[in-house]
mmCIF file of C-alpha atoms in Angstrom:
data_model
loop_
_atom_site.group_PDB
_atom_site.id
_atom_site.type_symbol
_atom_site.label_atom_id
_atom_site.label_comp_id
_atom_site.label_asym_id
_atom_site.label_seq_id
_atom_site.Cartn_x
_atom_site.Cartn_y
_atom_site.Cartn_z
ATOM 1 C CA MET A 710 54.381 50.268 132.202
ATOM 2 C CA ASP A 711 56.512 50.109 135.330
ATOM 3 C CA TYR A 712 54.244 48.284 137.767
ATOM 4 C CA SER A 713 56.703 48.728 140.641
ATOM 5 C CA LYS A 714 56.107 52.495 140.391
ATOM 6 C CA VAL A 715 52.342 51.932 140.320
ATOM 7 C CA SER A 716 52.612 49.745 143.418
ATOM 8 C CA ALA A 717 54.831 52.247 145.251
ATOM 9 C CA ARG A 718 52.402 55.072 144.425
ATOM 10 C CA ALA A 719 49.503 53.004 145.780
ATOM 11 C CA VAL A 720 51.327 52.182 149.023
ATOM 12 C CA GLU A 721 52.265 55.839 149.577
ATOM 13 C CA LEU A 722 48.644 56.957 149.117
ATOM 14 C CA LEU A 723 47.479 54.229 151.493
ATOM 15 C CA LYS A 724 49.993 55.338 154.135
ATOM 16 C CA LYS A 725 48.672 58.903 153.882
ATOM 17 C CA MET A 726 45.105 57.635 154.198
ATOM 18 C CA ILE A 727 45.958 55.588 157.300
ATOM 19 C CA ALA A 728 47.389 58.696 158.972
ATOM 20 C CA ILE A 729 44.041 60.515 158.626
ATOM 21 C CA PRO A 730 41.230 59.551 161.011
ATOM 22 C CA SER A 731 38.299 58.954 158.653
ATOM 23 C CA PHE A 732 35.554 57.458 160.747
ATOM 24 C CA SER A 733 32.131 57.006 159.197
ATOM 25 C CA ARG A 734 30.480 60.393 158.630
ATOM 26 C CA SER A 735 33.834 62.175 159.135
ATOM 27 C CA GLU A 736 35.576 61.624 155.814
ATOM 28 C CA ALA A 737 36.163 65.183 154.553
ATOM 29 C CA GLU A 738 39.948 65.176 155.066
ATOM 30 C CA VAL A 739 40.557 61.777 153.487
ATOM 31 C CA SER A 740 38.207 62.705 150.627
ATOM 32 C CA ALA A 741 40.340 65.796 149.958
ATOM 33 C CA LEU A 742 43.481 63.625 149.945
ATOM 34 C CA ILE A 743 41.983 61.141 147.479
ATOM 35 C CA LYS A 744 40.763 63.974 145.258
ATOM 36 C CA ALA A 745 44.267 65.495 145.264
ATOM 37 C CA ALA A 746 45.711 62.109 144.222
ATOM 38 C CA MET A 747 43.209 61.910 141.359
ATOM 39 C CA VAL A 748 44.100 65.412 140.203
ATOM 40 C CA ALA A 749 47.825 64.655 140.475
ATOM 41 C CA ASN A 750 47.240 61.750 138.087
ATOM 42 C CA GLY A 751 45.559 64.015 135.535
ATOM 43 C CA TYR A 752 41.889 63.491 136.391
ATOM 44 C CA GLN A 753 39.286 65.938 137.635
ATOM 45 C CA PRO A 754 36.740 64.004 139.699
ATOM 46 C CA GLU A 755 33.055 64.822 139.720
ATOM 47 C CA GLU A 756 31.935 65.515 143.259
ATOM 48 C CA ILE A 757 28.559 64.935 144.866
ATOM 49 C CA GLY A 758 29.003 65.644 148.524
ATOM 50 C CA LEU A 759 32.071 63.617 149.456
ATOM 51 C CA ASN A 760 31.503 61.144 146.616
ATOM 52 C CA LEU A 761 34.280 61.261 144.041
ATOM 53 C CA ILE A 762 33.572 59.959 140.541
ATOM 54 C CA LEU A 763 36.062 59.441 137.728
ATOM 55 C CA ARG A 764 35.077 58.426 134.225
ATOM 56 C CA GLY A 765 37.166 56.911 131.506
ATOM 57 C CA HIS A 766 36.578 57.358 127.792
ATOM 58 C CA ASN A 767 33.346 57.263 125.788
ATOM 59 C CA ASN A 768 31.688 54.156 124.417
ATOM 60 C CA THR A 769 33.030 53.873 120.897
ATOM 61 C CA GLY A 770 33.606 50.210 120.195
ATOM 62 C CA GLY A 771 31.130 47.993 122.009
ATOM 63 C CA LYS A 772 33.725 47.021 124.599
ATOM 64 C CA PRO A 773 32.635 45.905 128.082
ATOM 65 C CA VAL A 774 31.646 48.597 130.570
ATOM 66 C CA LEU A 775 33.184 48.430 134.017
ATOM 67 C CA MET A 776 32.406 50.315 137.214
ATOM 68 C CA LEU A 777 34.807 50.198 140.150
ATOM 69 C CA ASN A 778 33.441 51.132 143.565
ATOM 70 C CA SER A 779 34.945 51.561 147.014
ATOM 71 C CA HIS A 780 34.476 53.453 150.267
ATOM 72 C CA MET A 781 36.811 55.711 152.216
ATOM 73 C CA ASP A 782 35.596 55.536 155.815
ATOM 74 C CA THR A 783 36.841 53.389 158.680
ATOM 75 C CA VAL A 784 35.408 52.227 161.964
ATOM 76 C CA LYS A 785 36.877 53.489 165.216
ATOM 77 C CA PRO A 786 39.772 51.389 166.508
ATOM 78 C CA VAL A 787 39.042 48.972 169.324
ATOM 79 C CA LYS A 788 40.994 49.194 172.567
ATOM 80 C CA ASP A 789 42.969 46.027 171.793
ATOM 81 C CA TRP A 790 45.080 47.586 169.021
ATOM 82 C CA THR A 791 48.741 46.840 169.700
ATOM 83 C CA ARG A 792 50.017 49.636 167.426
ATOM 84 C CA ASP A 793 49.034 53.252 166.899
ATOM 85 C CA PRO A 794 46.204 52.817 164.365
ATOM 86 C CA PHE A 795 47.065 56.123 162.648
ATOM 87 C CA THR A 796 50.781 55.496 162.205
ATOM 88 C CA PRO A 797 51.339 53.469 159.041
ATOM 89 C CA LEU A 798 54.010 50.867 159.662
ATOM 90 C CA VAL A 799 55.518 48.357 157.248
ATOM 91 C CA GLU A 800 56.781 45.302 159.100
ATOM 92 C CA ASN A 801 57.856 42.053 157.432
ATOM 93 C CA GLY A 802 56.285 43.179 154.174
ATOM 94 C CA CYS A 803 52.901 44.009 155.715
ATOM 95 C CA LEU A 804 51.426 47.490 156.073
ATOM 96 C CA TYR A 805 49.683 48.056 159.407
ATOM 97 C CA GLY A 806 47.264 50.822 160.301
ATOM 98 C CA LEU A 807 43.544 51.531 160.584
ATOM 99 C CA GLY A 808 41.950 51.218 157.174
ATOM 100 C CA SER A 809 44.913 49.412 155.645
ATOM 101 C CA ASN A 810 42.594 46.560 154.741
ATOM 102 C CA ASP A 811 38.973 47.787 154.903
ATOM 103 C CA ASP A 812 38.871 49.486 152.576
ATOM 104 C CA GLY A 813 41.980 51.557 152.007
ATOM 105 C CA ALA A 814 43.970 48.883 150.204
ATOM 106 C CA GLY A 815 41.008 48.080 147.990
ATOM 107 C CA LEU A 816 40.457 51.747 147.245
ATOM 108 C CA VAL A 817 44.028 52.489 146.168
ATOM 109 C CA CYS A 818 44.156 49.289 144.120
ATOM 110 C CA LEU A 819 40.920 50.126 142.308
ATOM 111 C CA LEU A 820 42.120 53.663 141.692
ATOM 112 C CA ASN A 821 45.264 52.344 140.025
ATOM 113 C CA VAL A 822 43.291 49.736 138.082
ATOM 114 C CA PHE A 823 41.149 52.606 136.776
ATOM 115 C CA TYR A 824 44.241 54.530 135.635
ATOM 116 C CA LEU A 825 45.627 51.441 133.882
ATOM 117 C CA LEU A 826 42.358 50.461 132.192
ATOM 118 C CA VAL A 827 41.815 53.957 130.877
ATOM 119 C CA ALA A 828 45.413 54.196 129.639
ATOM 120 C CA GLU A 829 45.183 50.824 127.909
ATOM 121 C CA ARG A 830 41.629 51.481 126.621
ATOM 122 C CA THR A 831 40.740 47.949 127.682
ATOM 123 C CA TYR A 832 37.193 48.898 128.600
ATOM 124 C CA THR A 833 34.876 51.319 126.886
ATOM 125 C CA ILE A 834 33.999 53.265 130.022
ATOM 126 C CA ALA A 835 35.932 52.647 133.170
ATOM 127 C CA SER A 836 34.414 54.608 136.004
ATOM 128 C CA ILE A 837 35.243 54.650 139.659
ATOM 129 C CA SER A 838 33.207 55.990 142.521
ATOM 130 C CA VAL A 839 34.801 56.536 145.883
ATOM 131 C CA ARG A 840 32.182 57.144 148.466
ATOM 132 C CA PRO A 841 31.916 57.929 152.152
ATOM 133 C CA PHE A 842 30.045 56.121 154.895
ATOM 134 C CA ASN A 843 29.977 52.388 154.432
ATOM 135 C CA SER A 844 31.631 50.849 157.458
ATOM 136 C CA THR A 845 28.813 51.565 159.905
ATOM 137 C CA GLY A 846 25.236 51.414 158.827
ATOM 138 C CA GLY A 847 25.318 50.893 155.088
ATOM 139 C CA SER A 848 26.290 52.974 152.132
ATOM 140 C CA ARG A 849 23.914 55.906 152.475
ATOM 141 C CA PRO A 850 24.537 58.645 151.478
ATOM 142 C CA GLY A 851 27.285 57.261 149.228
ATOM 143 C CA PHE A 852 26.213 54.697 146.664
ATOM 144 C CA PHE A 853 22.503 55.552 146.798
ATOM 145 C CA VAL A 854 23.304 59.180 146.018
ATOM 146 C CA LEU A 855 25.118 57.973 142.916
ATOM 147 C CA LEU A 856 22.199 55.766 141.882
ATOM 148 C CA LYS A 857 19.741 58.630 142.352
ATOM 149 C CA GLN A 858 21.927 60.869 140.200
ATOM 150 C CA LYS A 859 22.342 58.040 137.642
ATOM 151 C CA LEU A 860 26.100 58.447 137.830
ATOM 152 C CA THR A 861 27.041 54.807 138.114
ATOM 153 C CA MET A 862 27.858 54.509 134.413
#
Protein backbone atom coordinates (compact mmCIF):
# COMPACT_ATOMS: atom_id res chain seq x y z
CA MET A 1 0.00 0.00 0.00
CA ASP A 2 1.38 3.39 -0.99
CA TYR A 3 0.38 5.56 1.95
CA SER A 4 1.68 8.72 0.27
CA LYS A 5 -1.02 8.26 -2.39
CA VAL A 6 -3.64 7.71 0.32
CA SER A 7 -2.50 10.89 2.06
CA ALA A 8 -2.50 12.91 -1.17
CA ARG A 9 -6.01 11.67 -2.00
CA ALA A 10 -7.22 12.70 1.46
CA VAL A 11 -5.70 16.19 1.18
CA GLU A 12 -7.23 16.73 -2.27
CA LEU A 13 -10.70 15.76 -1.00
CA LEU A 14 -10.28 18.05 1.99
CA LYS A 15 -9.30 20.96 -0.26
CA LYS A 16 -12.46 20.41 -2.32
CA MET A 17 -14.54 20.29 0.85
CA ILE A 18 -13.03 23.55 2.13
CA ALA A 19 -13.99 25.29 -1.12
CA ILE A 20 -17.68 24.44 -0.58
CA PRO A 21 -19.62 26.46 2.00
CA SER A 22 -21.27 23.76 4.12
CA PHE A 23 -22.80 25.52 7.07
CA SER A 24 -25.02 23.55 9.41
CA ARG A 25 -28.29 22.65 7.67
CA SER A 26 -26.79 23.53 4.26
CA GLU A 27 -24.66 20.49 3.48
CA ALA A 28 -26.18 19.19 0.23
CA GLU A 29 -23.26 20.20 -2.02
CA VAL A 30 -20.53 18.84 0.24
CA SER A 31 -22.58 15.66 0.77
CA ALA A 32 -22.68 15.17 -3.01
CA LEU A 33 -18.89 15.65 -3.17
CA ILE A 34 -18.26 13.10 -0.42
CA LYS A 35 -20.65 10.64 -2.06
CA ALA A 36 -18.80 11.06 -5.38
CA ALA A 37 -15.49 10.33 -3.60
CA MET A 38 -16.98 7.17 -2.09
CA VAL A 39 -18.24 6.02 -5.48
CA ALA A 40 -14.89 6.81 -7.10
CA ASN A 41 -13.29 4.47 -4.55
CA GLY A 42 -15.66 1.64 -5.48
CA TYR A 43 -18.34 2.02 -2.81
CA GLN A 44 -22.03 2.82 -3.13
CA PRO A 45 -23.13 4.60 0.05
CA GLU A 46 -26.53 4.10 1.61
CA GLU A 47 -28.28 7.43 1.92
CA ILE A 48 -30.79 8.60 4.49
CA GLY A 49 -31.34 12.25 3.85
CA LEU A 50 -27.82 13.66 3.67
CA ASN A 51 -26.41 10.86 5.84
CA LEU A 52 -23.97 8.67 3.94
CA ILE A 53 -23.29 5.15 5.22
CA LEU A 54 -20.66 2.72 3.99
CA ARG A 55 -20.38 -0.85 5.21
CA GLY A 56 -17.48 -3.21 5.02
CA HIS A 57 -17.74 -6.98 4.82
CA ASN A 58 -19.97 -9.39 6.74
CA ASN A 59 -19.23 -10.86 10.14
CA THR A 60 -17.56 -14.16 9.38
CA GLY A 61 -14.81 -14.65 11.92
CA GLY A 62 -15.65 -13.10 15.27
CA LYS A 63 -13.35 -10.16 14.62
CA PRO A 64 -13.98 -6.81 16.34
CA VAL A 65 -16.70 -4.57 14.92
CA LEU A 66 -15.82 -0.95 14.31
CA MET A 67 -17.98 2.05 13.44
CA LEU A 68 -16.39 5.28 12.24
CA ASN A 69 -18.46 8.45 12.49
CA SER A 70 -17.98 12.05 11.43
CA HIS A 71 -19.90 15.14 10.37
CA MET A 72 -19.67 17.30 7.27
CA ASP A 73 -20.98 20.71 8.32
CA THR A 74 -19.07 23.79 9.44
CA VAL A 75 -19.91 26.89 11.39
CA LYS A 76 -19.93 30.26 9.67
CA PRO A 77 -16.55 32.00 9.67
CA VAL A 78 -16.02 34.78 12.19
CA LYS A 79 -15.03 38.24 11.00
CA ASP A 80 -11.47 37.85 12.30
CA TRP A 81 -10.39 35.33 9.65
CA THR A 82 -7.15 36.52 8.07
CA ARG A 83 -7.54 34.33 4.96
CA ASP A 84 -10.42 33.55 2.64
CA PRO A 85 -12.07 30.68 4.56
CA PHE A 86 -13.16 28.98 1.31
CA THR A 87 -9.80 29.06 -0.44
CA PRO A 88 -7.74 26.07 0.67
CA LEU A 89 -4.14 27.13 1.17
CA VAL A 90 -1.14 25.03 2.14
CA GLU A 91 1.46 27.14 3.91
CA ASN A 92 4.48 25.74 5.77
CA GLY A 93 2.98 22.27 5.65
CA CYS A 94 -0.39 23.32 7.10
CA LEU A 95 -3.69 23.35 5.23
CA TYR A 96 -5.83 26.40 6.00
CA GLY A 97 -9.51 26.87 5.30
CA LEU A 98 -12.91 26.63 6.98
CA GLY A 99 -13.54 23.05 8.02
CA SER A 100 -9.93 21.99 7.59
CA ASN A 101 -9.92 20.89 11.22
CA ASP A 102 -13.53 20.53 12.42
CA ASP A 103 -14.34 18.15 11.01
CA GLY A 104 -13.07 17.93 7.46
CA ALA A 105 -9.66 16.50 8.30
CA GLY A 106 -11.23 13.94 10.61
CA LEU A 107 -13.77 13.00 7.98
CA VAL A 108 -11.27 12.38 5.18
CA CYS A 109 -8.98 10.48 7.55
CA LEU A 110 -11.81 8.23 8.73
CA LEU A 111 -12.91 7.65 5.16
CA ASN A 112 -9.43 6.47 4.23
CA VAL A 113 -9.17 4.37 7.40
CA PHE A 114 -12.42 2.69 6.33
CA TYR A 115 -10.99 1.90 2.88
CA LEU A 116 -7.82 0.46 4.42
CA LEU A 117 -9.59 -1.61 7.08
CA VAL A 118 -11.95 -3.11 4.55
CA ALA A 119 -9.11 -3.87 2.13
CA GLU A 120 -7.04 -5.49 4.86
CA ARG A 121 -10.07 -7.26 6.41
CA THR A 122 -8.78 -6.21 9.82
CA TYR A 123 -12.26 -5.80 11.24
CA THR A 124 -15.32 -7.89 10.62
CA ILE A 125 -17.59 -4.97 9.75
CA ALA A 126 -16.09 -1.57 9.25
CA SER A 127 -18.83 0.96 8.74
CA ILE A 128 -18.67 4.69 8.40
CA SER A 129 -21.44 7.21 8.71
CA VAL A 130 -20.94 10.73 7.49
CA ARG A 131 -23.70 12.92 8.71
CA PRO A 132 -24.85 16.51 8.44
CA PHE A 133 -25.59 19.04 11.15
CA ASN A 134 -23.33 18.71 14.14
CA SER A 135 -21.49 21.98 14.53
CA THR A 136 -24.45 24.00 15.78
CA GLY A 137 -27.04 22.46 18.00
CA GLY A 138 -26.19 18.79 18.17
CA SER A 139 -26.30 15.92 15.77
CA ARG A 140 -29.98 15.84 14.88
CA PRO A 141 -31.01 14.83 12.27
CA GLY A 142 -27.73 13.02 11.60
CA PHE A 143 -26.70 10.43 14.16
CA PHE A 144 -30.16 10.04 15.72
CA VAL A 145 -31.61 9.24 12.30
CA LEU A 146 -29.06 6.46 12.01
CA LEU A 147 -29.90 5.12 15.47
CA LYS A 148 -33.62 5.16 14.69
CA GLN A 149 -32.97 3.24 11.48
CA LYS A 150 -30.62 0.86 13.35
CA LEU A 151 -27.93 1.53 10.78
CA THR A 152 -25.03 2.07 13.13
CA MET A 153 -23.73 -1.48 12.68
